[in-house]
XYZ file of C-alpha atoms in Angstrom:
478
model
C -1.786 -21.737 -12.314
C 1.043 -22.188 -9.797
C 3.714 -19.490 -9.596
C 6.835 -20.859 -11.220
C 9.772 -19.037 -12.724
C 9.922 -19.113 -16.499
C 12.916 -20.662 -18.216
C 13.043 -19.516 -21.811
C 14.850 -22.559 -23.115
C 12.025 -24.774 -21.835
C 9.185 -22.489 -22.877
C 9.917 -21.619 -26.481
C 9.990 -24.096 -29.367
C 13.485 -23.732 -30.782
C 13.589 -22.538 -34.413
C 16.241 -23.547 -36.917
C 18.768 -20.937 -35.750
C 19.228 -22.646 -32.402
C 22.427 -20.791 -31.534
C 20.875 -17.339 -32.085
C 18.004 -18.209 -29.716
C 20.458 -19.439 -27.082
C 22.461 -16.221 -27.445
C 19.290 -14.136 -27.106
C 18.203 -16.055 -24.024
C 21.644 -15.658 -22.448
C 21.728 -11.885 -23.033
C 18.144 -11.369 -21.799
C 18.922 -13.353 -18.650
C 22.039 -11.237 -18.108
C 20.071 -7.978 -18.301
C 17.310 -9.271 -16.010
C 19.771 -10.690 -13.453
C 20.040 -7.157 -11.995
C 16.517 -7.569 -10.602
C 17.424 -10.685 -8.606
C 18.301 -10.011 -4.991
C 19.968 -12.712 -2.938
C 19.205 -13.356 0.719
C 22.198 -11.344 1.969
C 21.128 -8.311 -0.057
C 17.576 -8.574 1.275
C 18.931 -8.844 4.826
C 20.862 -5.626 4.201
C 17.672 -3.865 3.022
C 15.946 -5.167 6.163
C 18.685 -3.857 8.465
C 18.691 -0.444 6.814
C 14.903 -0.256 7.136
C 15.220 -1.018 10.862
C 17.863 1.707 11.268
C 15.621 4.290 9.615
C 12.641 3.149 11.697
C 14.672 3.732 14.860
C 15.745 7.157 13.594
C 12.114 8.019 12.852
C 11.058 7.108 16.389
C 13.787 9.167 18.094
C 13.162 12.836 18.833
C 16.659 13.966 17.853
C 16.724 12.186 14.462
C 13.027 12.187 13.508
C 13.167 15.214 11.202
C 16.005 13.849 9.078
C 14.811 10.207 9.019
C 13.352 8.966 5.723
C 10.931 6.612 7.542
C 8.866 9.051 9.615
C 7.193 6.566 12.027
C 4.175 8.784 12.673
C 2.237 8.151 15.925
C -1.474 7.473 15.274
C -2.785 7.783 18.869
C -4.462 4.405 18.431
C -3.172 3.025 21.708
C -4.490 -0.497 21.874
C -6.411 -3.013 19.883
C -10.070 -2.855 20.954
C -11.686 -5.005 23.592
C -15.367 -5.490 24.263
C -18.312 -4.918 21.968
C -18.448 -1.868 19.749
C -22.174 -1.617 19.061
C -24.463 1.080 17.728
C -24.884 3.308 14.681
C -21.889 5.043 13.134
C -21.022 7.047 10.082
C -17.838 6.202 8.189
C -16.082 8.442 5.702
C -13.305 6.932 3.571
C -11.166 9.395 1.591
C -8.117 8.005 -0.137
C -8.303 8.987 -3.779
C -10.507 10.497 -6.459
C -13.484 8.551 -5.110
C -14.637 8.509 -1.511
C -17.290 6.572 0.392
C -19.878 7.605 2.936
C -21.353 4.764 5.009
C -24.043 4.248 7.569
C -22.924 1.425 9.812
C -24.930 -0.641 12.269
C -22.674 -2.756 14.472
C -24.027 -5.323 16.904
C -23.410 -8.810 18.244
C -25.534 -11.869 17.508
C -26.476 -14.597 20.011
C -23.075 -16.290 19.587
C -21.463 -12.900 20.344
C -19.827 -12.803 16.930
C -19.854 -9.530 15.035
C -22.901 -8.559 13.036
C -22.435 -5.595 10.740
C -24.929 -3.957 8.416
C -23.851 -1.190 6.090
C -25.416 1.177 3.611
C -22.894 3.065 1.558
C -22.520 5.344 -1.404
C -19.505 6.217 -3.533
C -18.952 9.803 -4.646
C -16.469 11.126 -7.212
C -14.430 14.195 -6.365
C -14.321 16.641 -9.306
C -10.973 17.945 -10.523
C -11.665 21.519 -9.413
C -12.306 20.354 -5.835
C -9.086 18.287 -5.812
C -6.936 21.132 -7.130
C -8.785 24.207 -5.802
C -8.810 25.287 -2.160
C -9.176 23.176 0.985
C -12.462 24.982 1.666
C -13.811 23.932 -1.761
C -12.749 20.316 -1.224
C -14.203 19.919 2.267
C -17.357 21.855 1.358
C -17.895 19.352 -1.447
C -17.346 16.432 0.969
C -19.836 17.965 3.427
C -22.329 18.426 0.583
C -22.061 14.718 -0.277
C -22.483 13.784 3.383
C -25.615 15.931 3.525
C -26.951 14.181 0.416
C -26.276 10.768 1.978
C -27.992 11.673 5.259
C -31.020 12.983 3.332
C -31.338 9.793 1.316
C -31.296 7.669 4.471
C -33.550 10.031 6.491
C -31.052 10.408 9.346
C -30.219 14.097 9.168
C -31.775 14.614 12.590
C -29.270 12.191 14.237
C -25.888 13.306 15.523
C -23.836 10.196 14.783
C -20.200 9.513 15.682
C -17.980 9.565 12.595
C -14.835 7.522 11.935
C -12.732 9.128 9.195
C -10.319 7.017 7.122
C -7.909 9.510 5.532
C -5.142 7.954 3.439
C -2.594 10.736 3.098
C 0.558 11.463 5.163
C -0.599 12.984 8.468
C 1.202 13.878 11.679
C -1.280 13.019 14.439
C -1.470 15.144 17.567
C -4.381 13.129 18.944
C -6.738 10.426 17.686
C -9.041 13.154 16.308
C -6.389 15.673 15.290
C -3.926 15.225 12.431
C -1.850 17.703 10.450
C -1.653 17.001 6.700
C 2.045 16.842 5.792
C 1.604 16.752 2.023
C -0.955 15.778 -0.567
C -0.400 12.766 -2.847
C -2.424 10.955 -5.572
C -3.112 14.078 -7.642
C -4.615 16.187 -4.828
C -3.337 19.769 -4.606
C -6.061 21.605 -2.658
C -4.364 24.722 -1.268
C -4.621 25.635 2.403
C -4.801 22.031 3.623
C -1.127 21.134 4.065
C 0.030 22.079 7.547
C -3.538 22.167 8.878
C -5.688 19.832 10.990
C -7.705 17.686 8.578
C -10.453 16.899 11.107
C -10.736 20.636 11.822
C -11.193 21.331 8.086
C -14.001 18.747 7.949
C -15.676 20.073 11.108
C -15.524 23.641 9.728
C -17.156 22.549 6.469
C -19.963 20.773 8.352
C -20.480 23.888 10.486
C -20.595 26.139 7.383
C -23.436 24.054 5.938
C -25.404 24.138 9.168
C -27.975 21.541 8.049
C -26.612 18.562 10.030
C -24.363 17.808 12.998
C -21.671 15.162 13.188
C -19.349 14.035 15.976
C -15.983 13.435 14.257
C -14.318 11.303 16.905
C -11.386 9.697 15.114
C -9.239 9.756 11.996
C -7.177 6.753 10.889
C -4.814 5.954 8.024
C -5.716 3.137 5.590
C -2.984 0.858 6.984
C -4.420 1.313 10.482
C -7.876 0.689 9.045
C -6.638 -2.579 7.556
C -5.031 -3.688 10.824
C -8.171 -2.965 12.821
C -10.546 -4.646 10.391
C -8.336 -7.764 10.257
C -8.144 -7.799 14.058
C -11.754 -8.994 14.015
C -10.695 -12.043 12.029
C -7.685 -12.747 14.211
C -6.964 -11.144 17.601
C -3.206 -11.552 16.975
C -3.313 -8.959 14.189
C -0.980 -6.108 15.179
C 0.361 -5.154 11.744
C -1.443 -3.581 8.790
C -0.022 -3.258 5.286
C -1.146 -1.853 1.938
C 0.377 -3.000 -1.358
C -1.580 -1.338 -4.131
C -1.145 1.948 -5.955
C 1.047 2.868 -2.966
C 2.818 0.825 -0.318
C 2.843 1.417 3.437
C 2.666 -0.383 6.795
C 1.716 0.229 10.420
C 2.252 -1.836 13.575
C 1.844 -1.756 17.348
C 5.051 -0.272 18.808
C 6.109 -0.129 22.450
C 5.196 3.306 23.854
C 8.589 3.671 25.541
C 10.256 3.921 22.111
C 7.796 6.441 20.583
C 9.653 9.560 21.684
C 7.345 11.961 19.833
C 4.572 11.146 22.318
C 4.694 11.292 26.124
C 4.134 8.061 28.013
C 5.985 4.829 28.681
C 3.262 2.231 29.240
C 1.514 0.062 26.675
C 1.676 0.253 22.892
C 0.715 2.697 20.166
C 0.065 2.027 16.505
C 2.766 3.708 14.408
C 2.216 4.590 10.747
C 5.674 3.970 9.266
C 5.175 5.875 5.978
C 7.922 3.545 4.740
C 7.314 4.448 1.086
C 9.856 7.254 1.616
C 12.587 4.796 2.694
C 15.591 5.459 0.459
C 15.051 9.215 0.228
C 18.359 9.682 2.115
C 20.301 7.348 -0.170
C 19.731 4.056 1.710
C 18.732 2.212 -1.486
C 21.199 3.680 -3.988
C 23.020 0.461 -4.900
C 19.702 -1.372 -5.331
C 18.169 1.163 -7.724
C 18.570 0.316 -11.408
C 18.611 2.570 -14.467
C 14.869 1.933 -14.982
C 14.100 3.007 -11.393
C 15.969 6.258 -11.957
C 13.981 7.045 -15.113
C 10.687 6.280 -13.336
C 11.708 8.590 -10.493
C 12.932 11.426 -12.717
C 9.698 11.444 -14.755
C 7.410 11.205 -11.709
C 5.522 14.104 -10.079
C 7.767 13.796 -6.983
C 11.384 13.142 -8.040
C 13.661 11.993 -5.213
C 10.713 11.052 -2.983
C 8.931 7.762 -2.146
C 11.858 5.781 -3.593
C 11.058 2.491 -1.799
C 7.441 2.745 -2.926
C 8.634 3.262 -6.514
C 10.415 -0.116 -6.400
C 7.283 -1.923 -5.197
C 3.882 -0.397 -5.829
C 1.373 -0.823 -8.605
C 1.642 2.807 -9.629
C 5.108 2.173 -11.104
C 5.323 -1.565 -11.860
C 3.928 -1.404 -15.390
C 6.179 1.490 -16.384
C 9.240 -0.348 -15.053
C 8.334 -3.313 -17.266
C 7.910 -1.006 -20.296
C 11.343 0.541 -19.741
C 12.969 -2.907 -19.559
C 11.158 -3.959 -22.750
C 12.468 -0.826 -24.494
C 16.012 -1.651 -23.322
C 15.692 -5.146 -24.843
C 14.329 -3.687 -28.087
C 17.265 -1.267 -28.261
C 19.654 -4.181 -27.678
C 17.948 -6.005 -30.600
C 16.784 -8.789 -28.280
C 13.018 -8.259 -28.614
C 10.471 -7.567 -31.380
C 13.236 -7.691 -34.036
C 14.651 -4.500 -32.568
C 11.558 -2.408 -33.353
C 9.007 -0.992 -30.900
C 5.610 0.476 -31.770
C 4.916 4.148 -31.089
C 2.495 3.070 -28.347
C 5.118 0.960 -26.578
C 7.455 3.966 -26.713
C 4.842 6.019 -24.850
C 5.257 6.458 -21.086
C 2.500 4.717 -19.109
C 1.275 2.578 -22.028
C 2.172 -0.747 -20.361
C -0.327 -0.744 -17.486
C 0.336 -2.584 -14.232
C -2.727 -4.776 -14.821
C -0.918 -6.136 -17.889
C 1.829 -7.467 -15.590
C -0.755 -9.551 -13.724
C -2.395 -10.665 -16.967
C 0.923 -11.701 -18.548
C 1.843 -13.770 -15.481
C -1.648 -15.302 -15.433
C -1.203 -16.652 -18.973
C -1.885 -20.390 -18.980
C 1.044 -21.262 -21.243
C -0.566 -20.906 -24.664
C 0.668 -17.283 -24.829
C -2.732 -16.040 -26.087
C -3.144 -13.518 -23.277
C 0.393 -12.190 -23.734
C -0.043 -11.998 -27.513
C -3.316 -10.042 -27.175
C -1.774 -7.497 -24.792
C 1.214 -6.932 -27.080
C -1.035 -6.765 -30.148
C -3.103 -4.045 -28.389
C 0.177 -2.126 -27.998
C 0.871 -2.307 -31.738
C 3.327 -5.219 -31.667
C 3.193 -8.536 -33.546
C 5.245 -10.820 -31.267
C 6.823 -14.199 -31.898
C 6.536 -17.004 -29.338
C 10.022 -16.110 -28.112
C 8.970 -12.439 -27.744
C 5.981 -13.504 -25.637
C 8.190 -15.634 -23.391
C 10.710 -12.826 -22.933
C 7.925 -10.379 -22.002
C 6.675 -12.846 -19.417
C 10.150 -13.177 -17.945
C 10.483 -9.379 -17.734
C 7.157 -9.134 -15.886
C 8.214 -11.904 -13.490
C 11.556 -10.219 -12.815
C 9.996 -6.834 -11.978
C 7.122 -8.197 -9.872
C 9.375 -10.675 -8.018
C 11.788 -7.900 -7.051
C 8.751 -5.897 -5.862
C 7.564 -8.795 -3.670
C 11.068 -9.421 -2.295
C 11.777 -5.743 -1.530
C 8.402 -5.458 0.202
C 9.065 -8.674 2.129
C 12.435 -7.376 3.372
C 10.712 -4.263 4.751
C 8.023 -6.230 6.564
C 10.611 -8.680 7.930
C 12.411 -5.662 9.382
C 9.229 -4.555 11.157
C 8.456 -8.035 12.537
C 11.988 -8.750 13.760
C 12.068 -5.341 15.452
C 8.746 -6.097 17.187
C 10.118 -9.411 18.484
C 13.293 -7.755 19.803
C 11.346 -4.946 21.494
C 9.166 -7.488 23.283
C 12.151 -9.683 24.242
C 10.321 -12.734 22.936
C 12.076 -15.871 21.829
C 9.366 -16.383 19.218
C 6.814 -13.816 18.027
C 3.380 -15.129 17.097
C 1.808 -12.421 14.937
C -0.819 -11.842 12.272
C -0.441 -9.327 9.445
C -3.518 -7.832 7.783
C -2.952 -6.888 4.143
C -4.949 -4.937 1.573
C -4.251 -3.445 -1.837
C -4.687 -4.322 -5.509
C -1.165 -5.719 -6.102
C -1.439 -8.103 -3.140
C -4.985 -9.124 -4.017
C -4.889 -9.304 -7.804
C -1.376 -10.251 -8.929
C -1.323 -14.058 -9.377
C 2.081 -14.661 -7.753
C 2.919 -11.632 -5.586
C 1.446 -13.085 -2.373
C 3.321 -16.376 -2.616
C 6.694 -14.736 -3.369
C 6.181 -12.066 -0.710
C 5.150 -14.546 2.018
C 8.131 -16.815 1.271
C 10.676 -14.008 1.658
C 9.087 -12.745 4.881
C 9.144 -16.246 6.369
C 12.763 -16.776 5.214
C 13.927 -13.536 6.861
C 12.043 -14.020 10.156
C 13.144 -17.441 11.469
C 11.948 -16.677 15.023
C 8.480 -15.432 14.067
C 5.289 -17.412 13.493
C 3.442 -15.247 10.949
C -0.091 -15.541 9.638
C -1.267 -13.354 6.760
C -4.920 -12.434 6.315
C -6.430 -10.388 3.531
C -8.567 -7.438 4.553
C -12.252 -7.624 3.712
C -12.200 -3.876 3.098
C -13.642 -4.210 -0.396
C -17.022 -5.430 0.867
C -17.462 -2.439 3.169
C -17.187 -4.621 6.260
C -13.662 -3.405 7.005
C -14.512 0.288 6.810
C -17.600 -0.345 8.924
C -15.620 -1.946 11.736
C -12.951 0.735 11.488
C -15.571 3.373 12.156
C -16.973 1.487 15.139
C -13.561 0.650 16.590
C -12.202 4.153 16.100
C -15.222 5.628 17.844
C -14.900 3.159 20.736
C -11.189 3.958 21.085
C -11.833 7.668 21.077
C -14.548 7.267 23.719
C -12.214 5.196 25.905
C -9.477 7.789 25.623
C -11.810 10.667 26.398
C -13.001 9.001 29.613
C -9.483 8.294 30.933
């Protein structure tokens, strides 16, 4: 179904009390109008993002900048054939993957990748215990994987995708700044993550591994999409979290010595707004979401956009409408009153409804509500308002990155490809279209292509491992 804005007067069959429905529609539209950002407001968000990016890159303002612009030590997109056997480790949440990767080239010199992988769950005590416990458990799973594939005797190069905020000191050395996503393992923050993994492997003593590189998931996305399109120099994640990386001119990356070439910078833009840059754009619902989160006052831009918060924002708006006697006859179920009950997947499902309202009705019924047709249409409009603002806010941030890249390169027109991954981008029925439109509107001098990462199939992580290892080898031989 195409993405079109809902207009309540057109959607609902008007009952006898026509004037009361019109009044309800008018008041709902008034409340939801706060979510609509015009082009000038989005341009202002874009400019403020660019200012914070610049502050993050400069030595004298880096510490106080909300957008940290962390160097990754990935200094160029890869050239030549990355071939051979690799191990890939992907840690970004409560599950992690170990992969054996065989990368080669076929007769047409296109990439041929074979992978064998296994998913492991990280138990709660490993996530919240000590760093030694966590990395010992990871090493134990690696040992199990190597046993199963009869390759314990091989010392393979390992590419490590680690999706937490890290300050890199080299391509194979990164200091964990802080845990996110429910991880609290003590003794890890402030330490070299690759060193913790190497120590755990050494403690086991039953296999050897050459950990040659660690990359963030945005970098992983950029590199994997580079194989689809050699113009890909930006990677973005819009899922549970939201972040972006891009190839920045070395002369502007003051945290690292060197003037020549480019380095991939992990923006960590989810923290944009932590210094007050977004205050006039944050609504009462955003403030409640922030105050009840595990990290109040942090990741404020991410809280306007990402899937972790979208469903709860919708629930808070629905409760506001109930309290204003504009929805569900002014009465909410106990379940709807419960924080976290309106899941982000419901937002996608509501906006995927074909027009017969059955999907919307079933979701609301599961939450203990018996909605009218008008209720269903209002809920859809709320979902559209929240997810559209998310797409537009995200688009303003990316437009800021792309316009900055064009200015840095002194190009009249920038031809660029953006690789994107994440559940919101992939699964929401209308997010992509709304997001793309805003980015294109705000970047009149850029020719932008978007490609979706094939990370889910394992191909992306496989290539990341191979590319990271090749990059590390190139750097070591300089």
